[in-house]
Coordinates of C-alpha atoms and ligand atoms in Angstrom, one line a residue:
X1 CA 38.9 -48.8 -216.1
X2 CA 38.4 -48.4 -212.3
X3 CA 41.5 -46.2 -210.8
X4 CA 41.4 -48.4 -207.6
X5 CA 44.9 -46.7 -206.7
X6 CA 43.5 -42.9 -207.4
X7 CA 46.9 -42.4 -209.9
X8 CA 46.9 -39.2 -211.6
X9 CA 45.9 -38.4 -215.0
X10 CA 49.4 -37.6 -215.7
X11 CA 50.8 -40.7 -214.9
X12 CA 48.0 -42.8 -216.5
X13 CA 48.1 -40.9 -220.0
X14 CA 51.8 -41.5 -220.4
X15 CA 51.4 -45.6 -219.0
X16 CA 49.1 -45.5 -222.2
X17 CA 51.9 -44.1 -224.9
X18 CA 54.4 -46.3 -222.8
X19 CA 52.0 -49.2 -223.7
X20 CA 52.1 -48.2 -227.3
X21 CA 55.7 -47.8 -227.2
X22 CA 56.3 -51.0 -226.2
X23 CA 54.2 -53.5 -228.0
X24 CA 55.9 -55.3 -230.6
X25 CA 58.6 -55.6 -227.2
X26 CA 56.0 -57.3 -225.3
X27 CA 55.1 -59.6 -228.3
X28 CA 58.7 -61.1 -228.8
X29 CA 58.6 -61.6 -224.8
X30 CA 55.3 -63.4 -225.2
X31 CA 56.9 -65.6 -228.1
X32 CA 60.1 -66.1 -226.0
X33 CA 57.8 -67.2 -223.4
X34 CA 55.7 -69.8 -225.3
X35 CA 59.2 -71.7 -226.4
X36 CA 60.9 -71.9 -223.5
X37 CA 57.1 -72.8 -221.4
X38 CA 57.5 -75.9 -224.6
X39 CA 60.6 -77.0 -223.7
X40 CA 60.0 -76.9 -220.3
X41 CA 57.2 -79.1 -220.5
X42 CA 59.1 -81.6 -222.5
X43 CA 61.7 -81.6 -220.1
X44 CA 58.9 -82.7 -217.8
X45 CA 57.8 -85.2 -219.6
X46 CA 61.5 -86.6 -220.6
X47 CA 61.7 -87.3 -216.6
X48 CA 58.8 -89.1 -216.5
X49 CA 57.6 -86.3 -213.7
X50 CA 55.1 -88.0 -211.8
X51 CA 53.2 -87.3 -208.1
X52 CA 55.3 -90.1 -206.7
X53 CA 57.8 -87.4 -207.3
X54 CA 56.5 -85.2 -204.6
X55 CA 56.5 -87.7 -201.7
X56 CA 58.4 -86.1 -198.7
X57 CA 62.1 -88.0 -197.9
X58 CA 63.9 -88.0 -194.8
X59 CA 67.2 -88.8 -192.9
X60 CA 70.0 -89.7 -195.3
X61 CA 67.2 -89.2 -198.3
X62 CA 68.9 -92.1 -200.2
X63 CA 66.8 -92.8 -203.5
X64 CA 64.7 -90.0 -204.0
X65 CA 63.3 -90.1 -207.0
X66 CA 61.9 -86.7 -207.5
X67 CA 65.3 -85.2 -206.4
X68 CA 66.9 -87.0 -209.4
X69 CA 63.8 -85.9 -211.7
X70 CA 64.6 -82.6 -210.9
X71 CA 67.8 -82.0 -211.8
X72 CA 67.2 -84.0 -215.4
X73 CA 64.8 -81.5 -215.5
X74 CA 66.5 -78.2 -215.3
X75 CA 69.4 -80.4 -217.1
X76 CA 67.3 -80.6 -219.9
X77 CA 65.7 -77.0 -220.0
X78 CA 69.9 -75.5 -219.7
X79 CA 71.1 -77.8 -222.1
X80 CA 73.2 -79.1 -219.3
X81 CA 74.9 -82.6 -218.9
X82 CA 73.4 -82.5 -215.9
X83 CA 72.3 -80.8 -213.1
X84 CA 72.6 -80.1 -208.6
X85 CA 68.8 -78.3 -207.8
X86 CA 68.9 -78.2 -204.3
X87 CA 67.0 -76.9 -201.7
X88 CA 70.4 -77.0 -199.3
X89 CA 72.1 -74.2 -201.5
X90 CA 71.0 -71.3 -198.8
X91 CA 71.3 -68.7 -201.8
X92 CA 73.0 -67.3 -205.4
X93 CA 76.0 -66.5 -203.9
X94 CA 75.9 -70.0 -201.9
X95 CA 75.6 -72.3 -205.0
X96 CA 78.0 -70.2 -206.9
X97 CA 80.4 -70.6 -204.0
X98 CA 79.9 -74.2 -204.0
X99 CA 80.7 -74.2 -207.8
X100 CA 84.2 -72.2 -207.3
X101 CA 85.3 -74.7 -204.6
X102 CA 83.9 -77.6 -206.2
X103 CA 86.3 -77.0 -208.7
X104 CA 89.3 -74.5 -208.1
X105 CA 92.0 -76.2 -206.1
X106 CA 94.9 -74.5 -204.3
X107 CA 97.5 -72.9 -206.6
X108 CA 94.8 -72.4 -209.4
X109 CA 94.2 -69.4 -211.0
X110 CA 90.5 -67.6 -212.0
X111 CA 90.4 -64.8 -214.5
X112 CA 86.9 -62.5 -214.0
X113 CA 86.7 -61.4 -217.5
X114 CA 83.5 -58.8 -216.1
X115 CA 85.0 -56.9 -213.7
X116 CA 85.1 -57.0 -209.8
X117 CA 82.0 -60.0 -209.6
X118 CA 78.4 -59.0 -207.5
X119 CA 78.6 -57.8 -204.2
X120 CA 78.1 -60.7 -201.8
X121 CA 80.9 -62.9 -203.6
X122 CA 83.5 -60.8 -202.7
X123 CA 84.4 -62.0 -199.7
X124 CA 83.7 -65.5 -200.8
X125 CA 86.9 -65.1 -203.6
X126 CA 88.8 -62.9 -200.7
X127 CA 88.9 -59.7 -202.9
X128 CA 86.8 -57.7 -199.7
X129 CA 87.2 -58.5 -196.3
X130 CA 89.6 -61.6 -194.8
X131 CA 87.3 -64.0 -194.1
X132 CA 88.7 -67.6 -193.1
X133 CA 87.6 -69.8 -195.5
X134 CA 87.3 -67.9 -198.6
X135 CA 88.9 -69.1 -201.7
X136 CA 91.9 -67.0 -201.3
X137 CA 92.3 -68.5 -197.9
X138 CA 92.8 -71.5 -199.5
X139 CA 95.5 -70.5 -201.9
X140 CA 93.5 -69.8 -204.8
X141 CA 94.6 -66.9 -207.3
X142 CA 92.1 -64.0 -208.1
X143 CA 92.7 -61.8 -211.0
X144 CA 90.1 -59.9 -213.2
X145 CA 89.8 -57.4 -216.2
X146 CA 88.0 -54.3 -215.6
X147 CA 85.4 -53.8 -218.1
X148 CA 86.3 -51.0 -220.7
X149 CA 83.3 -48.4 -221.5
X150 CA 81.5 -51.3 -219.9
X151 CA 82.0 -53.9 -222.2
X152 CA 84.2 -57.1 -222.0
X153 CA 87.9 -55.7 -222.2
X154 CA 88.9 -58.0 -225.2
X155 CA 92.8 -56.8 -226.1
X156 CA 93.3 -56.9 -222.3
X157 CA 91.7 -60.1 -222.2
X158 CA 93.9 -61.8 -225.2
X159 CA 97.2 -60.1 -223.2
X160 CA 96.3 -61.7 -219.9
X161 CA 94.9 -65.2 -220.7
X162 CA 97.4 -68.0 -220.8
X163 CA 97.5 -71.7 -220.0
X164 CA 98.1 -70.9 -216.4
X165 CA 94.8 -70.3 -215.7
X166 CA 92.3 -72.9 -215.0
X167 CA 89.2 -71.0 -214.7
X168 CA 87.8 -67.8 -216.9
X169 CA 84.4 -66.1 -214.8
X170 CA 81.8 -64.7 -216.7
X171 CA 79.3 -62.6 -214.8
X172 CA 76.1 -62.1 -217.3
X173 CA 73.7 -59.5 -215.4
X174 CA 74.8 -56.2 -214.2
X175 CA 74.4 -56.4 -210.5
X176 CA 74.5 -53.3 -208.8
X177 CA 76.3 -52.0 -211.3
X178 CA 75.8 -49.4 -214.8
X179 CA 77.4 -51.7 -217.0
X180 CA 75.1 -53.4 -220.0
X181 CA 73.9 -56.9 -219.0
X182 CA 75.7 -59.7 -221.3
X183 CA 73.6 -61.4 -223.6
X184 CA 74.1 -64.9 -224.7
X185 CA 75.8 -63.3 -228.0
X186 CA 78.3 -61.6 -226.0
X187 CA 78.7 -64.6 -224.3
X188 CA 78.9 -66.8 -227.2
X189 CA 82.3 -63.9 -228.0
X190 CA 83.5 -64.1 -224.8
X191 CA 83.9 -68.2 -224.9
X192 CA 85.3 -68.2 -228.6
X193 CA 88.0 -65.8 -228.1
X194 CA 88.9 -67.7 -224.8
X195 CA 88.3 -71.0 -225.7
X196 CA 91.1 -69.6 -228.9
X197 CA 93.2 -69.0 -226.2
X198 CA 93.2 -71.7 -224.0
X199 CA 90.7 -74.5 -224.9
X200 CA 90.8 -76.3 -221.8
X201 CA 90.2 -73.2 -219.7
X202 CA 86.6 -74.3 -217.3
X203 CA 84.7 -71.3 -218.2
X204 CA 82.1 -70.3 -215.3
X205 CA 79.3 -68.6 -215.4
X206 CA 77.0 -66.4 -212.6
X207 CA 74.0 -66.9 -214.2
X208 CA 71.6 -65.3 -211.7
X209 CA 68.8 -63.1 -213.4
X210 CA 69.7 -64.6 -217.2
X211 CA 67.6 -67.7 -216.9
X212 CA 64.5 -68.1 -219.4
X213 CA 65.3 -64.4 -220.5
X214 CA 66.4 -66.1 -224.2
X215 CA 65.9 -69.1 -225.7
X216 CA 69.4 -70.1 -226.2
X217 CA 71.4 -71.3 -223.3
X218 CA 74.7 -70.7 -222.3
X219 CA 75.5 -74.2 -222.1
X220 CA 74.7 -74.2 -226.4
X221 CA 77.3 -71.4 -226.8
X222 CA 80.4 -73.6 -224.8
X223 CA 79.8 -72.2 -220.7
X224 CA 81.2 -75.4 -218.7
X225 CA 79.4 -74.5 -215.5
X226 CA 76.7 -71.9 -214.0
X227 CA 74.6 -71.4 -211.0
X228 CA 72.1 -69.5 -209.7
X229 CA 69.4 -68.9 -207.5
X230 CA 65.5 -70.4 -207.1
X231 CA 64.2 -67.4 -205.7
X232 CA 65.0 -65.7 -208.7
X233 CA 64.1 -66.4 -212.5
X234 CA 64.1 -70.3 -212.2
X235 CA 62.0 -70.9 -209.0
X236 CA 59.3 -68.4 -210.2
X237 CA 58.4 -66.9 -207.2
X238 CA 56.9 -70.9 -205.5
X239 CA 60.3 -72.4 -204.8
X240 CA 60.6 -71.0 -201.6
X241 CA 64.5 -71.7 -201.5
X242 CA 67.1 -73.2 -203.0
X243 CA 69.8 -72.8 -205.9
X244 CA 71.2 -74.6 -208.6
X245 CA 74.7 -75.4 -210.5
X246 CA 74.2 -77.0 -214.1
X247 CA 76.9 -78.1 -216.8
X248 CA 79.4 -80.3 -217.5
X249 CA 78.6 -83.7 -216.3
X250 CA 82.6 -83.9 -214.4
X251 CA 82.1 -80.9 -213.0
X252 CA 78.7 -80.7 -211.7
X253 CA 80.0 -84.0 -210.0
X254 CA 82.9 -81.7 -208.5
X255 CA 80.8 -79.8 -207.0
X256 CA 78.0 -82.5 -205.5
X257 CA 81.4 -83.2 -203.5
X258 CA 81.5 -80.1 -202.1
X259 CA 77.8 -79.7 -201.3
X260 CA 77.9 -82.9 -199.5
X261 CA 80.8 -85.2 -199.3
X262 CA 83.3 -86.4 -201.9
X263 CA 81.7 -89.9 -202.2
X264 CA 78.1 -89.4 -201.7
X265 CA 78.0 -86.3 -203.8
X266 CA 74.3 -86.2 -205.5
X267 CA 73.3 -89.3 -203.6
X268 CA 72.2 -87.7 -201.0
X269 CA 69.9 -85.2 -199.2
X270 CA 66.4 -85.4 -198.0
X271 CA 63.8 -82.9 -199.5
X272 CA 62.0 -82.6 -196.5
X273 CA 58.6 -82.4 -198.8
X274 CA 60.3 -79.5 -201.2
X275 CA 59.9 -81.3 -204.1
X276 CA 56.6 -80.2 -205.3
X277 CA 57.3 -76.8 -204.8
X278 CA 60.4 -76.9 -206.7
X279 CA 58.7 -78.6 -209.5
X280 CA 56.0 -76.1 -210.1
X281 CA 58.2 -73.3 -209.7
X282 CA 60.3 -74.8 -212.4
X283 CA 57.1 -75.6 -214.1
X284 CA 56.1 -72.1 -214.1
X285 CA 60.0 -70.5 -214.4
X286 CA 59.2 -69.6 -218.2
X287 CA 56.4 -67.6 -218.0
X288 CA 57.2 -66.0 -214.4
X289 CA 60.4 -64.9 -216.4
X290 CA 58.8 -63.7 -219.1
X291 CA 56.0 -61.1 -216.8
X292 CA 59.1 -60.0 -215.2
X293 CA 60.4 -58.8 -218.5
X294 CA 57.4 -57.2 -219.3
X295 CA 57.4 -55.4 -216.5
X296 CA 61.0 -54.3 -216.9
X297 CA 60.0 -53.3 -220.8
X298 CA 57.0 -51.1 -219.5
X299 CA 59.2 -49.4 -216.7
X300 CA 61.6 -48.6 -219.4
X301 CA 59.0 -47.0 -221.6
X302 CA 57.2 -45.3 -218.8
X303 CA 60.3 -43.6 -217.3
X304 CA 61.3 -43.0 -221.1
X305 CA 58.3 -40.9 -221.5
X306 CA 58.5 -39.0 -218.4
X307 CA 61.9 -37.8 -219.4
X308 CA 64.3 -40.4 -217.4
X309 CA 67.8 -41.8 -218.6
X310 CA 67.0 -45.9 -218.2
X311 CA 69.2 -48.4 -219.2
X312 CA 68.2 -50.6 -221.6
X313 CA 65.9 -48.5 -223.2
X314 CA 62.3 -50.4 -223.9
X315 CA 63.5 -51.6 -227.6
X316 CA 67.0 -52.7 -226.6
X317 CA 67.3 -56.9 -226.5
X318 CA 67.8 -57.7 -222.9
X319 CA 70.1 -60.8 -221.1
X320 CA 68.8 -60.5 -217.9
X321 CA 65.3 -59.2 -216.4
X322 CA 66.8 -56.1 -214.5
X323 CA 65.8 -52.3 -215.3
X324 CA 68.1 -49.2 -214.4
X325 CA 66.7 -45.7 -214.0
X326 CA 68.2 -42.7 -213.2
X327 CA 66.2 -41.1 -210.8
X328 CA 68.7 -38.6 -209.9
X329 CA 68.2 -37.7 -206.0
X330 CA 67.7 -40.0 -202.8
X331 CA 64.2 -38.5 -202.8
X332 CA 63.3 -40.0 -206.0
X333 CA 64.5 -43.4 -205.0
X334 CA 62.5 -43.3 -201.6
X335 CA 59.5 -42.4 -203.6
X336 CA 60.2 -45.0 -206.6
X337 CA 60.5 -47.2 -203.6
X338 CA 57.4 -46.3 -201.5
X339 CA 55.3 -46.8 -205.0
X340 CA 56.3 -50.4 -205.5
X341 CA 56.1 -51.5 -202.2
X342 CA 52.8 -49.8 -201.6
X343 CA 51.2 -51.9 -204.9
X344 CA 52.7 -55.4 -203.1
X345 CA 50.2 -57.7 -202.3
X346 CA 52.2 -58.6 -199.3
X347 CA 53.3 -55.5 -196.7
X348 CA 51.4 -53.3 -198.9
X349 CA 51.2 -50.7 -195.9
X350 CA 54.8 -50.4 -195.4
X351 CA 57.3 -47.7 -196.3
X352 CA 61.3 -48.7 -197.3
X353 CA 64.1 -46.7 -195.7
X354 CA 68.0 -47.2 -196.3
X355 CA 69.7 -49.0 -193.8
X356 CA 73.0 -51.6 -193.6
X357 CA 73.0 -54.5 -195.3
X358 CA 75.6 -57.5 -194.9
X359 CA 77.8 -57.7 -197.3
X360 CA 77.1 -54.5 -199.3
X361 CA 79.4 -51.3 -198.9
X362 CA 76.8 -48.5 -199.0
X363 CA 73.5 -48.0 -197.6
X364 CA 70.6 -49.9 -199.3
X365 CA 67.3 -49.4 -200.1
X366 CA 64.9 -52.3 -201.0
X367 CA 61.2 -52.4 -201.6
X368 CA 59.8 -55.8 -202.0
X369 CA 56.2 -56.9 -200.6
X370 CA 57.3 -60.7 -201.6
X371 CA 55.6 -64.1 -200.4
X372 CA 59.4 -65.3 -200.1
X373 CA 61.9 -63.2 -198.3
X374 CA 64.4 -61.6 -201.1
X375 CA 62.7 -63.1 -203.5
X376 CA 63.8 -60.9 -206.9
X377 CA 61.4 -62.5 -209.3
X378 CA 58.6 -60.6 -207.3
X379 CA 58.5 -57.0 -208.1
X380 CA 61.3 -55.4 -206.2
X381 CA 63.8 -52.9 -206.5
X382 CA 66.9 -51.7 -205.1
X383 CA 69.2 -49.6 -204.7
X384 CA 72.7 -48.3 -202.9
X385 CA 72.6 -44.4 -201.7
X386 CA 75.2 -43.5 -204.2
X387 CA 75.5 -41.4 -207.9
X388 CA 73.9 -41.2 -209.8
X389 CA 70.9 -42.6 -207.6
X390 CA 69.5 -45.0 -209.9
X391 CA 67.4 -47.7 -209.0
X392 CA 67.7 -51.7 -210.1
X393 CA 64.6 -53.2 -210.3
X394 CA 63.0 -56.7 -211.0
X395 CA 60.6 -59.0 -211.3
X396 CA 56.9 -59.4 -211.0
X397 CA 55.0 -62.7 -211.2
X398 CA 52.6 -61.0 -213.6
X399 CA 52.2 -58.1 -215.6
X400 CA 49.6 -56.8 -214.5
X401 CA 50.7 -56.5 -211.2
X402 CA 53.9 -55.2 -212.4
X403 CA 52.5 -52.5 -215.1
X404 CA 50.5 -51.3 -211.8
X405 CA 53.8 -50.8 -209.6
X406 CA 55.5 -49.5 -211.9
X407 CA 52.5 -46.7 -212.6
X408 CA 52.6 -46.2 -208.8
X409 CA 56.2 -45.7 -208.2
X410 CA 55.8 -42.7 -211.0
X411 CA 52.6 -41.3 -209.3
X412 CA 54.7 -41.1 -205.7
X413 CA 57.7 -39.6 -207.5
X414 CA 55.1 -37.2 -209.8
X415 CA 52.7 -36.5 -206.6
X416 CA 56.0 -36.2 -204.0
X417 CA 58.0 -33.3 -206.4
Ligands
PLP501 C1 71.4 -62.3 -207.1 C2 72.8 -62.4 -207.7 C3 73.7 -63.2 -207.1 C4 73.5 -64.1 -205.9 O1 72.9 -63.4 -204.9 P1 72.1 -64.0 -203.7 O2 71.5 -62.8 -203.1 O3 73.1 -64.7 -202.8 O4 71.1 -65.0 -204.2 C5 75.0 -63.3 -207.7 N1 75.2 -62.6 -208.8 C6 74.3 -61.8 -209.4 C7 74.7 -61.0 -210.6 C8 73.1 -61.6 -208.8 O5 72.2 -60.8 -209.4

C-alpha cells in the first residue's frame, strides 16, 4: 500500500499484528453495528420519516412535524417512552442539567452511585465552585459513593440507600477518569440492587459516549431517565449540535418544562432548518458508533504491542467508545496528540498545546481536527497534565481514518523518543 504519511516500518509491522490481534473484536463490532443500523431504520420507518420532515420552522415552531418524528425516533432506538432531541440543548452537560432540574425539587435528595460525576457537572450539582443557580443553590441534597477498586461500591451502596432519596445517578463512561466504563450488565446490577432497595427511587443515567456501543439499552434493564449529547455517539459526527433526554414518558415531560416552560413543554421550538441534519446523523449514529469502536479496539491493540498499559485491553467488552493509554510523560501525550491531529482532515497543519479549559481543574490537552467544534465522535483525544499521563481518546467517523491516526500518533511518539 502507498505510505502516503512516510510512517516507519516499525510502526507499520506492529499496526499489522495489532490487525491480527484484533479481528474476531472488529467482527462482533461489525455485527453490533448491523443490528442496531436495523433497528434504526425501523425506527424510521415506525415515524413515517418523510422530506416533509425537513422543512425549516420558525417563530414559536408550533406543529412541527419533524421535531415530533424525531424524538419517536430516538424513542424507539433507546427503548424509551419517549423522547426531548433538541437542537436548544447547548451540550451533554446542558441536557443532563435540564434532566436534574426537570425533576429534583428542593429538599430532594440524589445518591451518585459512580463517584464524584464528569467534570463540567460539578458546578451544575454545586459539589465545585458556588455558582448561583446550581442545584444545590436550590436546596437540593448531593451525596455520592466513591467507587471501590473502581467498581460500583455495593455494601456502601445497600448501607446508604433509603426511602429518603428520590434520585440514584448512574454515570456509565469513565470520563476523565481510570475507572472501568459501566456496561449495560453492570448497569442492569446497579438498578436491581437499588430498585431492591427502594423501588420508586428515579434512577438517572449520564449516558454520554454509551449510545449504540451494545445492543441492549439501558431503558430494557429499568434506567428511568438519560441524556446525552449529538455531537457525540448519537449525532454521528452531522448533527452539528444538540442533545437529548430519553425515558420515562412523566418524566421526559418534567423536563420539556424545564427546557421551555411548564405548559408548553415539547410543544414548542422552532428548528430553524436542523431537522435534516439531525435525522441523518441519527440515521448514521449506528455505524458512526461502531468505526469509533474500531478505532478504539485497534488503538488498544497497537499500544498493546508496542509495550503500553491501555485500559480496556483490545479483547475486553467495552460500554462506551473511549480508549485509555498510559503514555507515561507529558512528552508522549504532546506527541500522541500531534499524531492525531496531524492525520485530521480538518486543521491537519496544526499542533495541540495544554492550556486552561472552563470547567476543568488541570491543564488540558486536546487534539481534534473535527468538522464540528468538540465534536468527540470524530477522532480526538484528550487529556489533563496529570499522573500517570494517560490519554482518553475517541471517535472517528470511519476506520480507516481512525486506524491511520492511531498509526500516526505511534510514529510521532516512536520518531520523537
Ligand atoms: C461528554 C460527557 C458529558 C457532557 O459533556 P459536554 O462536553 O457538556 O457535552 C457528561 N458526562 C460524560 C461522562 C461525558 O463523557
Amino acid at each position: 500500500m502507498e505510505n502516503f504519511f512516510n510512517i516507519s516500518e516499525e510502526i507499520l509491522s506492529a499496526s499489522e499484528k495489532a490487525m491480527e490481534l484484533c479481528s474476531e473484536k472488529l467482527k462482533e463490532i461489525d455485527e453490533i453495528q448491523e443490528y442496531n443500523q436495523h433497528k434504526m431504520l425501523k425506527a424510521f420507518h415506525n415515524a413515517r420519516v418523510s422530506e416533509s420532515h425537513f422543512t425549516a420552522t420558525t417563530g414559536y415552531g408550533y406543529g412541527d412535524r419533524g421535531r415530533d418524528a424525531l424524538d419517536e425516533v430516538y424513542a424507539y432506538v433507546f427503548d424509551a417512552e419517549d423522547a426531548l432531541v433538541r437542537h436548544n440543548f447547548v451540550s451533554g452537560t446542558h441536557a443532563l442539567t435540564v434532566a436534574l432540574f426537570g425533576v429534583l425539587r428542593p429538599g430532594d435528595k440524589m445518591l451518585s452511585v459512580t463517584g464524584i460525576p464528569y467534570d463540567t457537572l460539578r458546578s451544575a450539582i454545586g459539589i465545585e465552585g458556588n455558582y448561583p443557580g446550581s442545584l444545590k443553590d436550590f436546596g437540593i441534597i448531593y451525596d455520592d459513593i466513591a467507587l471501590k477498586d473502581g467498581l460500583v461500591d455495593y455494601q456502601a451502596l445497600e448501607q446508604k440507600l433509603d426511602s429518603s432519596y428520590k434520585m440514584v445517578y448512574i454515570q456509565r463512561s469513565r470520563g476523565y477518569s481510570v475507572r472501568p466504563t459501566l456496561t449495560i450488565k453492570d448497569i442492569e446490577r446497579i438498578v436491581k440492587t437499588v430498585k431492591s432497595i427502594n423501588k420508586d427511587v428515579i434512577i438517572m443515567l449520564d449516558n454520554c459516549y454509551g449510545e449504540f456501543v451494545e445492543k441492549t439499552q439501558p431503558m430494557s434493564v429499568g434506567v428511568d431517565l438519560m441524556a446525552g449529547s449529538l455531537i457525540k455517539n448519537p449525532g454521528a459526527g452531522i448533527s452539528p449540535t444538540g442533545g437529548y433526554i430519553a425515558g420515562r414518558k412523566d418524566l421526559v415531560e418534567m423536563c420539556s418544562y424545564r427546557l421551555t416552560t411548564p405548559g408548553t413543554g415539547k410543544e414548542i421550538g422552532a428548528t430553524l432548518g436542523l431537522n435534516r441534519e439531525l435525522f441523518l446523523g441519527a440515521y448514521h449514529a449506528p455505524h458512526a458508533t461502531g468505526e469509533a469502536l474500531k478505532t478504539a479496539v485497534f488503538a488498544s491493540a497497537l499500544f498493546n504491542v508496542l509495550g503500553y498499559e491501555v485500559s480496556p485491553n483490545y479483547n475486553d467488552s467495552r460500554g462506551d467508545i473511549i480508549q485509555v493509554i498510559k503514555l507515561g510523560t507529558p512528552e508522549k501525550l504532546e506527541q500522541f496528540c500531534a499524531g492525531i491531529q496531524h492525520s485530521s482532515a480538518v486543521d491537519s497543519f496544526v499542533t495541540p498545546y495544554a492550556d486552561d479549559m472552563p470547567g476543568y481543574e488541570d491543564k488540558v490537552i486536546m487534539a481534534a481536527g473535527a468538522f464540528t467544534l468538540g465534536s468527540s465522535i470524530e477522532l480526538s483525544a484528550d487529556a489533563p497534565l496529570r499522573e500517570p499521563y494517560a490519554v482518553w481518546m475517541q471517535g472517528s467517523l470511519n476506520f480507516h481514518s481512525g486506524k491511520l491516526g492511531i498509526m500516526l500518533a505511534a510514529d510521532e511518539i516512536f520518531k520523537g523518543k
